[in-house]
mmCIF file of N, CA and C and ligand atoms in Angstrom:
data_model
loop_
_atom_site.group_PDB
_atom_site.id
_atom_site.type_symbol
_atom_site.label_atom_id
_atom_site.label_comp_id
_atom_site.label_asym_id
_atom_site.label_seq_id
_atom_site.Cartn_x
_atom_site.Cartn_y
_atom_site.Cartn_z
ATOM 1 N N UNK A 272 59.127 19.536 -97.148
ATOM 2 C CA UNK A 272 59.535 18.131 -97.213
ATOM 3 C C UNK A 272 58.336 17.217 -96.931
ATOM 4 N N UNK A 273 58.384 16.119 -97.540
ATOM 5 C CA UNK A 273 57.020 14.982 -97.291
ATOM 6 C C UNK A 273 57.219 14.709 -95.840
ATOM 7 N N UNK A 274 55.876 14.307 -95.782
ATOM 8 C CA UNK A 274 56.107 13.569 -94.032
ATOM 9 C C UNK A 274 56.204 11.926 -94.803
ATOM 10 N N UNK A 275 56.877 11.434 -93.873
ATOM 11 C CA UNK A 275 56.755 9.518 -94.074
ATOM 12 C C UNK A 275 55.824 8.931 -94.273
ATOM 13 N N UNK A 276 54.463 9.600 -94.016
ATOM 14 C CA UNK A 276 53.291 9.030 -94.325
ATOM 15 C C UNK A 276 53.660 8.979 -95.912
ATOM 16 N N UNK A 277 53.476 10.237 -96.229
ATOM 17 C CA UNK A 277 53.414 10.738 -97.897
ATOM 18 C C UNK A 277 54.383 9.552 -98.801
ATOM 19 N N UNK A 278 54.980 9.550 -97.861
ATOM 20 C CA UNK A 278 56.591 8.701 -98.608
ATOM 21 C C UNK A 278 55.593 7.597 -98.559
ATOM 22 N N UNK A 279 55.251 6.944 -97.398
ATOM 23 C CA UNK A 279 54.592 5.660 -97.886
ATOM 24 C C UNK A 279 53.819 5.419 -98.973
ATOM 25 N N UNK A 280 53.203 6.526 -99.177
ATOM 26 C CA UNK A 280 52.018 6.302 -100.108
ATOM 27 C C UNK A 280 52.530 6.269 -101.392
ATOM 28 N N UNK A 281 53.511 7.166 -101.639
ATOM 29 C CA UNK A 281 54.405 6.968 -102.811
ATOM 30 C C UNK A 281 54.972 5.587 -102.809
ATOM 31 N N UNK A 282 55.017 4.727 -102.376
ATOM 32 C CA UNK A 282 55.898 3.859 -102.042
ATOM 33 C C UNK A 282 57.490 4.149 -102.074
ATOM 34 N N UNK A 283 58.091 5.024 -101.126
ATOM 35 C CA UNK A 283 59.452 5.564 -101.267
ATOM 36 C C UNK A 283 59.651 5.210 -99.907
ATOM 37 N N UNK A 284 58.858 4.320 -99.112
ATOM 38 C CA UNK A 284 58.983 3.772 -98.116
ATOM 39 C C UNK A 284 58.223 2.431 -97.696
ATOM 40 N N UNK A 285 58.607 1.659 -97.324
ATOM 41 C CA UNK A 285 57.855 0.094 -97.496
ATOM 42 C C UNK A 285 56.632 0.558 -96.333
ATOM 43 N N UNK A 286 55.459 -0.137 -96.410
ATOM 44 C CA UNK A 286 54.706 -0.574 -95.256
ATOM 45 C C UNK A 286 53.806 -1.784 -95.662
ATOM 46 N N UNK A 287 52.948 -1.990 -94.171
ATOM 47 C CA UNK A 287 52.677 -3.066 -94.559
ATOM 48 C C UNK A 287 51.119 -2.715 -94.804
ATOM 49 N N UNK A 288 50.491 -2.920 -96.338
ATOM 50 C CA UNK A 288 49.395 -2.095 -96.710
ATOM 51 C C UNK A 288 48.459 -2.867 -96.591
ATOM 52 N N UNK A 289 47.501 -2.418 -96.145
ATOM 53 C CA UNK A 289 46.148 -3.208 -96.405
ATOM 54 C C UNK A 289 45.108 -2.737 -97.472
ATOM 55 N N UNK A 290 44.751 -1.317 -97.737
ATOM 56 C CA UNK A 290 43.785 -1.439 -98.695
ATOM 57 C C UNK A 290 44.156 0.079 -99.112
ATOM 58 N N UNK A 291 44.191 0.670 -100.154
ATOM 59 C CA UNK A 291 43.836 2.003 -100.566
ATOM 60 C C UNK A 291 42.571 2.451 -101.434
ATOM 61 N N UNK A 292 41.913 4.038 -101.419
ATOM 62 C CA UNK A 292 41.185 3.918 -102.463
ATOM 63 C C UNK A 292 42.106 5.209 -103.013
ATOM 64 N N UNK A 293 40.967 5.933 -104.222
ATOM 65 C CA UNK A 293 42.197 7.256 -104.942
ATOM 66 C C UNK A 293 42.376 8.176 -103.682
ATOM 67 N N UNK A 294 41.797 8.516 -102.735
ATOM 68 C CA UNK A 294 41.848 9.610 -101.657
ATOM 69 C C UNK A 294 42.329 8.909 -100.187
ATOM 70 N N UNK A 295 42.606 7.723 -99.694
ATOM 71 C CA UNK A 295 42.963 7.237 -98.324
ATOM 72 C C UNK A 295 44.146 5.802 -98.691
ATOM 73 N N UNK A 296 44.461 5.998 -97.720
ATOM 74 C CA UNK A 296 45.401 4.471 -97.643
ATOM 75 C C UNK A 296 45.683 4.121 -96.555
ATOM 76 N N UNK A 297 45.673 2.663 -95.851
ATOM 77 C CA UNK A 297 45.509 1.804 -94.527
ATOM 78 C C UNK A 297 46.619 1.291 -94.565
ATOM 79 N N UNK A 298 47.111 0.890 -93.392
ATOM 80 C CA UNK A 298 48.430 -0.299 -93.242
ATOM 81 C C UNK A 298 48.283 -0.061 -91.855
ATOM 82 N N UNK A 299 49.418 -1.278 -91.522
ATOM 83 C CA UNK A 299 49.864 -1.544 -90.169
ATOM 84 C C UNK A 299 50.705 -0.772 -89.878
ATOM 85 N N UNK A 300 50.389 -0.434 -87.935
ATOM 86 C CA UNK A 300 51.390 0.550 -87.399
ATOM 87 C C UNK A 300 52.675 -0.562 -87.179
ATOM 88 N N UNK A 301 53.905 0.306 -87.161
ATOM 89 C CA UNK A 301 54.672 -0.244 -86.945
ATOM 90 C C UNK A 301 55.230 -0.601 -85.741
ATOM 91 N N UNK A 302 54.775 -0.058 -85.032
ATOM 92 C CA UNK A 302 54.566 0.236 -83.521
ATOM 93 C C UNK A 302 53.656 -0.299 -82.774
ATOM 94 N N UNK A 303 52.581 -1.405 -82.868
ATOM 95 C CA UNK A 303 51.520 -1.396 -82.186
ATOM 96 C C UNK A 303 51.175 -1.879 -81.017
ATOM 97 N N UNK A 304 50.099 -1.136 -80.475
ATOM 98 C CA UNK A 304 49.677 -1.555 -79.403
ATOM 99 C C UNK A 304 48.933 -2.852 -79.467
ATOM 100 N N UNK A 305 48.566 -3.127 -80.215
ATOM 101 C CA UNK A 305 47.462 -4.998 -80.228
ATOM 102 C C UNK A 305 48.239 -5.028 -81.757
ATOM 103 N N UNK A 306 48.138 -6.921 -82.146
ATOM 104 C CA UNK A 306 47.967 -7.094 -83.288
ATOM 105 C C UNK A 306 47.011 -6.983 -84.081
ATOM 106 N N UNK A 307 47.451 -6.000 -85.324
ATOM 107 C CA UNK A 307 46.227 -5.605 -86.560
ATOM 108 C C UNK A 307 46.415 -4.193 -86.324
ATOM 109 N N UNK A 308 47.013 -4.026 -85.350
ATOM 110 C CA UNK A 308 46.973 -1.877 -85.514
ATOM 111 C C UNK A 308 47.270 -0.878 -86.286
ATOM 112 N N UNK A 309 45.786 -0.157 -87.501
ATOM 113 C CA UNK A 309 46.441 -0.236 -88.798
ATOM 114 C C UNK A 309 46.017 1.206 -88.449
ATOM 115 N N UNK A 310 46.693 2.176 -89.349
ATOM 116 C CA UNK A 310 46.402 3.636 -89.794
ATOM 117 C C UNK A 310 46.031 3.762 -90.817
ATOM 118 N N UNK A 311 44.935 4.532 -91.049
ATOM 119 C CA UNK A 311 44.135 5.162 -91.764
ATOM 120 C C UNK A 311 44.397 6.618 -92.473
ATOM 121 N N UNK A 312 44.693 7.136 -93.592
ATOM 122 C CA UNK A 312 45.545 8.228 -93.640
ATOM 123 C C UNK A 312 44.859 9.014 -95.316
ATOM 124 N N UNK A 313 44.706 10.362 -94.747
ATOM 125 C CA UNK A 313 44.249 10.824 -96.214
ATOM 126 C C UNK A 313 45.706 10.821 -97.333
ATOM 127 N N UNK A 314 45.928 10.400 -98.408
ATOM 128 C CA UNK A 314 46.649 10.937 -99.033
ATOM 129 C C UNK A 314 47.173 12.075 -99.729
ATOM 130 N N UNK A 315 45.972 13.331 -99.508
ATOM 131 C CA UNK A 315 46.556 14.568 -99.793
ATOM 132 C C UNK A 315 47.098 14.940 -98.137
ATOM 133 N N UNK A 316 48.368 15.453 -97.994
ATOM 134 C CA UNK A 316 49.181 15.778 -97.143
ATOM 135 C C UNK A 316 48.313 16.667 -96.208
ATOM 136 N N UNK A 317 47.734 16.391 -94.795
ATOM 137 C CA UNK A 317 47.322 17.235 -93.951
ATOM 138 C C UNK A 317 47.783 16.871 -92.924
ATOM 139 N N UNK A 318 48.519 18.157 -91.693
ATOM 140 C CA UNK A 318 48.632 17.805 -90.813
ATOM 141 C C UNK A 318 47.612 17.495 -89.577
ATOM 142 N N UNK A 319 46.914 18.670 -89.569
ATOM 143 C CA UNK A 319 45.492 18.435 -88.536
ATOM 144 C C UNK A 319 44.520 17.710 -89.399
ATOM 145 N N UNK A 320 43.701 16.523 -88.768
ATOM 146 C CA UNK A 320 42.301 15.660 -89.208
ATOM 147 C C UNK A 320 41.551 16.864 -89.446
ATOM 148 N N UNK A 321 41.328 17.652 -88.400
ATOM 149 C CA UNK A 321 40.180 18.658 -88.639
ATOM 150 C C UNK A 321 40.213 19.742 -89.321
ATOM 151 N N UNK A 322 41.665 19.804 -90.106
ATOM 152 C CA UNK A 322 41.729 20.742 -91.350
ATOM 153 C C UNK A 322 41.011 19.577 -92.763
ATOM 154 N N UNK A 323 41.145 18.394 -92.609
ATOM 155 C CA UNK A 323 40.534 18.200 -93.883
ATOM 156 C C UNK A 323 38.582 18.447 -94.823
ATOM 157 N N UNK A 324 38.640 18.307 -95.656
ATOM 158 C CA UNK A 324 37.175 19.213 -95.917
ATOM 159 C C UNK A 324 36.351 17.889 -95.099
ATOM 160 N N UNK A 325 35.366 18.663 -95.205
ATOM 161 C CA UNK A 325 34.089 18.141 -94.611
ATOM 162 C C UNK A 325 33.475 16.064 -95.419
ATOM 163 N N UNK A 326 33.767 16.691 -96.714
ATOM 164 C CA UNK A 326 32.898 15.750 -97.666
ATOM 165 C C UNK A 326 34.364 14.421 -97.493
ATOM 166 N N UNK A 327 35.737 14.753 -97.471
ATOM 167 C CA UNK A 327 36.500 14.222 -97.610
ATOM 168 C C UNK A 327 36.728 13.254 -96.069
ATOM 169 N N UNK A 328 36.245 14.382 -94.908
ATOM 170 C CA UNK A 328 36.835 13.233 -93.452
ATOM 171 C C UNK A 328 35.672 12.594 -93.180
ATOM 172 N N UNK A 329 34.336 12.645 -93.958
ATOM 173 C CA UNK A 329 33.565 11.662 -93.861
ATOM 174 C C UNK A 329 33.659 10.246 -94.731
ATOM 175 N N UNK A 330 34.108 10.825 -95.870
ATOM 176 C CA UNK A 330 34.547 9.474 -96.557
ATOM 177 C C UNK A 330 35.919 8.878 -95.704
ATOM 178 N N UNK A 331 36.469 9.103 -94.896
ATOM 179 C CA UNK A 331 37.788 8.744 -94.739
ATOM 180 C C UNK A 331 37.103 8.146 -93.302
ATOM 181 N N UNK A 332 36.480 8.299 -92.872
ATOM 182 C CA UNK A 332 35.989 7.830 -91.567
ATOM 183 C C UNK A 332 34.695 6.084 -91.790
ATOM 184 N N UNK A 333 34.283 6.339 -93.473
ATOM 185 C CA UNK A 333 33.675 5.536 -93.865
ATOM 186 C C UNK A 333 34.470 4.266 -94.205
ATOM 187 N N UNK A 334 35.427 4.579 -94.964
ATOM 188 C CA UNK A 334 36.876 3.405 -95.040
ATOM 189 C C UNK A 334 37.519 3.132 -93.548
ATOM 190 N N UNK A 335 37.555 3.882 -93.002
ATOM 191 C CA UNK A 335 38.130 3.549 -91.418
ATOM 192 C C UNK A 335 37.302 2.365 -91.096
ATOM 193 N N UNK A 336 35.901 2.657 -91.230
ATOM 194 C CA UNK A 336 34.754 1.572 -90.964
ATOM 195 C C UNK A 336 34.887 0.573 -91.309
ATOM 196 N N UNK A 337 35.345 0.684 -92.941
ATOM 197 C CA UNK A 337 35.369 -0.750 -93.721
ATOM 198 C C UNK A 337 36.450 -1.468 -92.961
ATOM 199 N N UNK A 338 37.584 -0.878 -93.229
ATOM 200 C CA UNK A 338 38.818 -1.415 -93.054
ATOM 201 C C UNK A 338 38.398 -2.184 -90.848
ATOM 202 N N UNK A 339 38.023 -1.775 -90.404
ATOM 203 C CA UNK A 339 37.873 -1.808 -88.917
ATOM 204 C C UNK A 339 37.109 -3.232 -88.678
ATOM 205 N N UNK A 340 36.349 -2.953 -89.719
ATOM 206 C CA UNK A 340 35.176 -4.343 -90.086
ATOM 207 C C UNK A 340 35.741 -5.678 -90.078
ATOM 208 N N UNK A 341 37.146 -5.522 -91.420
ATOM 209 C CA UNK A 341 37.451 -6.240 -91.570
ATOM 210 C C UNK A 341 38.944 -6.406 -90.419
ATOM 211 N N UNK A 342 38.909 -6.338 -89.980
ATOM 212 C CA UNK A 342 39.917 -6.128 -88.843
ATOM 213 C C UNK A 342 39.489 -7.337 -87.522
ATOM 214 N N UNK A 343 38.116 -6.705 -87.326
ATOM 215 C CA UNK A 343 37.572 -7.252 -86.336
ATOM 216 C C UNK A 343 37.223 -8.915 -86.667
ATOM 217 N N UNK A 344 37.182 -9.272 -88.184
ATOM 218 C CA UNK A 344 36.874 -10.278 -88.299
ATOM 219 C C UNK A 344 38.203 -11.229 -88.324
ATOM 220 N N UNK A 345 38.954 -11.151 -88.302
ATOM 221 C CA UNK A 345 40.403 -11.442 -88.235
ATOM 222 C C UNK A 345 41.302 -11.045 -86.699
ATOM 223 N N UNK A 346 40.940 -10.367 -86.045
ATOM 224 C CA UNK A 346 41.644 -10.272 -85.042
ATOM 225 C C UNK A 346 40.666 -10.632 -83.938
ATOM 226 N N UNK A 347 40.832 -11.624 -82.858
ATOM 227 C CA UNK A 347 39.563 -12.102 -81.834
ATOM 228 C C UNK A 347 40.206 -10.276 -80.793
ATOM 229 N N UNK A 348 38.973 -10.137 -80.761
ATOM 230 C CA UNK A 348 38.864 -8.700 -79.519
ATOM 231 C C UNK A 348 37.282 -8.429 -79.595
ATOM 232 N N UNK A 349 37.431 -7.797 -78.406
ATOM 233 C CA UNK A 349 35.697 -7.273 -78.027
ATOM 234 C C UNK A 349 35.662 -6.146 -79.257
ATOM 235 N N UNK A 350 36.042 -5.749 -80.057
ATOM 236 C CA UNK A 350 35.869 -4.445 -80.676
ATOM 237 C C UNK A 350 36.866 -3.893 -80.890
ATOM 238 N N UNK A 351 36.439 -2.532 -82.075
ATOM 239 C CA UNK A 351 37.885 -2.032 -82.552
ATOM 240 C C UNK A 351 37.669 -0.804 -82.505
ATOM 241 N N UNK A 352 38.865 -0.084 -81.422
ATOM 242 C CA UNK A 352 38.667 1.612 -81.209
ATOM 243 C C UNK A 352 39.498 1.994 -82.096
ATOM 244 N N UNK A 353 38.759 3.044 -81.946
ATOM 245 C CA UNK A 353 39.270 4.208 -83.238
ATOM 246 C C UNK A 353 39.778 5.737 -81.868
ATOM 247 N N UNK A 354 41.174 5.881 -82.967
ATOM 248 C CA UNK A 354 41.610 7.329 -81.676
ATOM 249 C C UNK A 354 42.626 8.034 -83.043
ATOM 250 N N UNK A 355 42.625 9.167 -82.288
ATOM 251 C CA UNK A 355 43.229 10.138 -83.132
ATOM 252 C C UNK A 355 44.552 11.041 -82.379
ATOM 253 N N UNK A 356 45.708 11.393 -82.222
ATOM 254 C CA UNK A 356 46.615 11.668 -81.630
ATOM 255 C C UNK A 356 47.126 13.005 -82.259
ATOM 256 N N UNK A 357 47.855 12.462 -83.577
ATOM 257 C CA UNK A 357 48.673 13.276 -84.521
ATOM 258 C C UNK A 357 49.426 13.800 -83.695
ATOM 259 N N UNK A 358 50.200 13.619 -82.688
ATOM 260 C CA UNK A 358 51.524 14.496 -82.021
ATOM 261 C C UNK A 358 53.243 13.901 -82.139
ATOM 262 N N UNK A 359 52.554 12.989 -83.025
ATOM 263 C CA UNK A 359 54.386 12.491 -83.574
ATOM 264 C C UNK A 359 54.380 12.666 -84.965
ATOM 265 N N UNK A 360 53.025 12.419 -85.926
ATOM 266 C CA UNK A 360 53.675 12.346 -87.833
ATOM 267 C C UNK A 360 52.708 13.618 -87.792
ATOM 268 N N UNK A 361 52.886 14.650 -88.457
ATOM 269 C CA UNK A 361 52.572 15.534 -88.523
ATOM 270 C C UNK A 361 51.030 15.361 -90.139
ATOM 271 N N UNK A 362 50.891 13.989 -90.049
ATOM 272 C CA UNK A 362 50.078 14.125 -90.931
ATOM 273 C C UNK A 362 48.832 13.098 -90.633
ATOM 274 N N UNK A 363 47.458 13.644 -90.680
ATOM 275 C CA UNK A 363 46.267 13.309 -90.179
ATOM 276 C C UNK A 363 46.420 11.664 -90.397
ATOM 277 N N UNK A 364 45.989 10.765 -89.532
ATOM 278 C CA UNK A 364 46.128 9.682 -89.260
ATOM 279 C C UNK A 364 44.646 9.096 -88.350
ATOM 280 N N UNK A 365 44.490 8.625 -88.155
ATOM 281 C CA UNK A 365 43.413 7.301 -87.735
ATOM 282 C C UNK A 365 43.908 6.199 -86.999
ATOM 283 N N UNK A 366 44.083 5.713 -85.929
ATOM 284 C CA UNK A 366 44.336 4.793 -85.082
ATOM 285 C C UNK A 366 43.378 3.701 -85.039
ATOM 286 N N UNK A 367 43.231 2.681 -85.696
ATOM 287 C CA UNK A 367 42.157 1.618 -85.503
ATOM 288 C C UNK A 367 43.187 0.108 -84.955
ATOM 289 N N UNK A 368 42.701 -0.108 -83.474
ATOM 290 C CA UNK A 368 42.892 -0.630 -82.483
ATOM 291 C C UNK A 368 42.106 -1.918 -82.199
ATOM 292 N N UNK A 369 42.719 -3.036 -82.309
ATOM 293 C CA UNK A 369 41.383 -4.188 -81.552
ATOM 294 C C UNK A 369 41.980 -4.346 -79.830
ATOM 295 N N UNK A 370 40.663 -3.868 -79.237
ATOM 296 C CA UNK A 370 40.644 -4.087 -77.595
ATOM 297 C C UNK A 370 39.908 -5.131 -77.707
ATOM 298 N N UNK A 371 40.075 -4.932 -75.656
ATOM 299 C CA UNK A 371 39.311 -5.570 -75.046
ATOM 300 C C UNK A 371 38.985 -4.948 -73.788
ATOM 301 N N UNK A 372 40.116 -4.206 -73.279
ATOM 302 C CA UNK A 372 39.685 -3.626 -72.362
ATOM 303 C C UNK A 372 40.153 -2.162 -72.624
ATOM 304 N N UNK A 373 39.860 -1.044 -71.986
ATOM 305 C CA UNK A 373 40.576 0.140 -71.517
ATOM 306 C C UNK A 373 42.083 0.286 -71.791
ATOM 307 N N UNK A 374 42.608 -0.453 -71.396
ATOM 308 C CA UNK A 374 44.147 -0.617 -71.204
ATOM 309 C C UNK A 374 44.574 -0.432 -72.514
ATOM 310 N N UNK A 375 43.884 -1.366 -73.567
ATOM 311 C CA UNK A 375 44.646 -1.733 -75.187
ATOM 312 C C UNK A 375 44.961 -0.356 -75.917
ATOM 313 N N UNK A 376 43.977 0.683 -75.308
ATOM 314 C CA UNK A 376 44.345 1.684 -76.256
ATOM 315 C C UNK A 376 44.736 2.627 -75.611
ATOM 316 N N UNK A 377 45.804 2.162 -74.270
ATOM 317 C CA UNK A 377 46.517 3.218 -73.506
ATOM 318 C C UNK A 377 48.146 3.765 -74.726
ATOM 319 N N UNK A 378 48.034 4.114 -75.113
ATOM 320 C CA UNK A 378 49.305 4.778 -75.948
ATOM 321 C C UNK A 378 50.693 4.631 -75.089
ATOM 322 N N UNK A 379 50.382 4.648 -73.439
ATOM 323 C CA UNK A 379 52.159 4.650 -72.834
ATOM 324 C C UNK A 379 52.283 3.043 -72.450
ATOM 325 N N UNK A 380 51.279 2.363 -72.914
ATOM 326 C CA UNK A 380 51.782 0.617 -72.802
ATOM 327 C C UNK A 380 52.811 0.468 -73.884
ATOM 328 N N UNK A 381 53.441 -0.405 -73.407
ATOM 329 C CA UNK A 381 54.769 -0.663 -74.353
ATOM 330 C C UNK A 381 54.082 -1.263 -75.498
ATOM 331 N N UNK A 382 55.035 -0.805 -76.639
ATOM 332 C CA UNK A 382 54.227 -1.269 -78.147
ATOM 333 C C UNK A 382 54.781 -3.390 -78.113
ATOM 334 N N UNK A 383 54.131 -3.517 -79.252
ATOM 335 C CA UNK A 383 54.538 -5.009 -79.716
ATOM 336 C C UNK A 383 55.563 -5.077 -80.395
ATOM 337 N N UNK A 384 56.405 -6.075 -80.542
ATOM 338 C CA UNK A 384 57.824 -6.173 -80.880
ATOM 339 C C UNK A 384 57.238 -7.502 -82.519
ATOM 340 N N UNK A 385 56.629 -7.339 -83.495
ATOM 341 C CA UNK A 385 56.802 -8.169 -84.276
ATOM 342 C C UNK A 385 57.341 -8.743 -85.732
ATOM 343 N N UNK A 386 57.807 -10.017 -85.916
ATOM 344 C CA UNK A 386 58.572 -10.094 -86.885
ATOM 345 C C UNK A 386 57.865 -9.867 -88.107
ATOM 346 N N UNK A 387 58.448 -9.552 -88.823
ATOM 347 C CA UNK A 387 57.895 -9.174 -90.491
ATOM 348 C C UNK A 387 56.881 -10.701 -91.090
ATOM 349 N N UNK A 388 57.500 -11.211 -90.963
ATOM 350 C CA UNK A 388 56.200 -12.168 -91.153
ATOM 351 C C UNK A 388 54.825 -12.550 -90.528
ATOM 352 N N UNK A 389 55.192 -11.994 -89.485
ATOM 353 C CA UNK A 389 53.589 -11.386 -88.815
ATOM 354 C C UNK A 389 52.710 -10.714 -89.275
ATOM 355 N N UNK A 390 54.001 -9.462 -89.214
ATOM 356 C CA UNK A 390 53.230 -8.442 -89.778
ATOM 357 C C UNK A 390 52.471 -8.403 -91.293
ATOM 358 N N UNK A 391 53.283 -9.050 -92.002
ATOM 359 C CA UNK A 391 52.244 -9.975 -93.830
ATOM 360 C C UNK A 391 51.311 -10.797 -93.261
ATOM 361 N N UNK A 392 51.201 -11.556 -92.219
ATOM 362 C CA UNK A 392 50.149 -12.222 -92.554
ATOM 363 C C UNK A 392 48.971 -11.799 -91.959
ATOM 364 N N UNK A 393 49.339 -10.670 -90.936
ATOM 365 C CA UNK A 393 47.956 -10.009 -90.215
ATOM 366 C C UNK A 393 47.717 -9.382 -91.112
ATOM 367 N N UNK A 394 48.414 -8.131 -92.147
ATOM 368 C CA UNK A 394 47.742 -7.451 -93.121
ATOM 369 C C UNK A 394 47.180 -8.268 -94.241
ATOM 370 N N UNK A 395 48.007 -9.500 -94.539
ATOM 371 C CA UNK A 395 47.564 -10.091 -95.825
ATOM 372 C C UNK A 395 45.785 -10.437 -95.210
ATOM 373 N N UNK A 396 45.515 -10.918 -94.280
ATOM 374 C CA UNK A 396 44.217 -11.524 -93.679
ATOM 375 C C UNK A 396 43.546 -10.611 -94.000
ATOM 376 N N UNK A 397 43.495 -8.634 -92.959
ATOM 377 C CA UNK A 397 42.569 -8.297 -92.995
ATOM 378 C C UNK A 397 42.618 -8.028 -94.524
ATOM 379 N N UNK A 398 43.551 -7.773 -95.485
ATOM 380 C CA UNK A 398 42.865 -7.008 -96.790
ATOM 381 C C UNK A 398 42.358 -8.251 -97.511
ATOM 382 N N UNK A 399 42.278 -9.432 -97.356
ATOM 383 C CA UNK A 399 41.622 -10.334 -97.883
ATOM 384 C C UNK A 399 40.400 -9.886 -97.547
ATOM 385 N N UNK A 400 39.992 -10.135 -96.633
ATOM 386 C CA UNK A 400 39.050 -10.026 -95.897
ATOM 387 C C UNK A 400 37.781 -8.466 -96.835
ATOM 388 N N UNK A 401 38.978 -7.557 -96.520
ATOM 389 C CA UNK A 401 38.488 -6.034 -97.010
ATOM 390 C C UNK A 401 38.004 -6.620 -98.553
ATOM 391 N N UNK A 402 38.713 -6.956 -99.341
ATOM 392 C CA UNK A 402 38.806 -7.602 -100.894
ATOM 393 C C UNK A 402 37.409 -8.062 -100.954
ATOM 394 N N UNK A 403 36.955 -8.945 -100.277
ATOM 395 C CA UNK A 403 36.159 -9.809 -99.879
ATOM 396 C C UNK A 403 34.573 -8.808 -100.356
ATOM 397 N N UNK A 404 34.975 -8.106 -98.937
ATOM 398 C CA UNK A 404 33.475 -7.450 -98.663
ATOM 399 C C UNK A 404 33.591 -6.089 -99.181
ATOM 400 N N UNK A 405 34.330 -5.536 -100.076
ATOM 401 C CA UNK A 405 34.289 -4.768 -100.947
ATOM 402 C C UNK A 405 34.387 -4.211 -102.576
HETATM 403 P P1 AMP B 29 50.756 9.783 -83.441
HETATM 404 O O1 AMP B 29 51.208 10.853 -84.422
HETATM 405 O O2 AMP B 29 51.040 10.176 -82.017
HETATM 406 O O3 AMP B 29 49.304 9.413 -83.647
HETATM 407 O O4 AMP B 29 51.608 8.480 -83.707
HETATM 408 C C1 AMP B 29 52.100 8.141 -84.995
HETATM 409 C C2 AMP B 29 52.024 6.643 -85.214
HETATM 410 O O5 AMP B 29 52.623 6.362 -86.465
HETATM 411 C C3 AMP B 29 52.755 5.813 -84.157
HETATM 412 O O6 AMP B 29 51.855 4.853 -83.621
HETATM 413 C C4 AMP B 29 53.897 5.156 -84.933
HETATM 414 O O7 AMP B 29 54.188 3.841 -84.503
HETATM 415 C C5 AMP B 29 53.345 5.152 -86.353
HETATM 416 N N1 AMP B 29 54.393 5.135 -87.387
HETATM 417 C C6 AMP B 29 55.429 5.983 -87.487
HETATM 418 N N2 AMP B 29 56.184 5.668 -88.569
HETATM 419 C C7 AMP B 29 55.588 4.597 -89.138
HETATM 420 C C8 AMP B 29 55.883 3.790 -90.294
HETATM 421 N N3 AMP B 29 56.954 4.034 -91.076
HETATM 422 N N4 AMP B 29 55.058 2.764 -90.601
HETATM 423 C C9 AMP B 29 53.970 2.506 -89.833
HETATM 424 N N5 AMP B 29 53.639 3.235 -88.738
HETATM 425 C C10 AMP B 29 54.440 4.259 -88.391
#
């Protein structure tokens, strides 16, 4: 069976997208810890990051970059962490986070509660943004 990631990418499930290329696709968590908290995700189905090939999680770490770039320019924070979990979607994922301190990218802080029109206009920003400088 697909994981929900997969479904997203198919679009057989809505999210809120920010940029794809033929091998990765970004959007907002739905869940997040800061506003702008987007996942990064290969589109061929893997569950472990560190099963994907070599040539492939470097390009996928290079779009993490882009996409992070443009993140940071749109969301005010000291910087944008990057973390890796995979113990709830069983499929390799990317956590890109705007902090400020330690705390932002504690995972047992309660997530953000936001309305759908938030959530369009933080993604609509950064993939402008991405559009922009790519
Ligand atoms: P983890 O596997 O522990 O790295 O966590 C999975 C992340 O995926 C969590 O932060 C969830 O909020 C997020 N997530 C799960 N389902 C969706 C969805 N349909 N759209 C966006 N984010 C999701």
């Amino acid at each position: 069976m697909s994981t929900i990631f997969t479904k997203i990418v198919k679009g057989e499930i809505p999210s809120y997208k920010i940029a794809e290329t033929e091998k990765f696709y970004a959007f907002l968590d739905i869940n997040p810890l800061a506003k702008g908290h987007t996942l990064v995700i290969p589109k061929l189905e893997t569950d472990y990051i560190f099963d994907i090939e070599d040539e492939d999680i470097a390009e996928m770490i290079v779009f993490a970059k882009k996409i992070g770039l443009a993140m940071e320019a749109n969301i005010p924070c000291k910087r944008i962490g990057m973390a890796v979990l995979g113990l709830e979607v069983p499929h390799a994922h990317i956590h890109l986070i705007p902090i400020n301190t330690v705390y932002d990218i504690d995972f047992k802080q309660p997530k953000l509660k936001l309305e759908s029109a938030e959530f369009e206009a933080i993604a609509d920003s950064i993939k402008t943004t991405f559009e922009l400088n790519n």
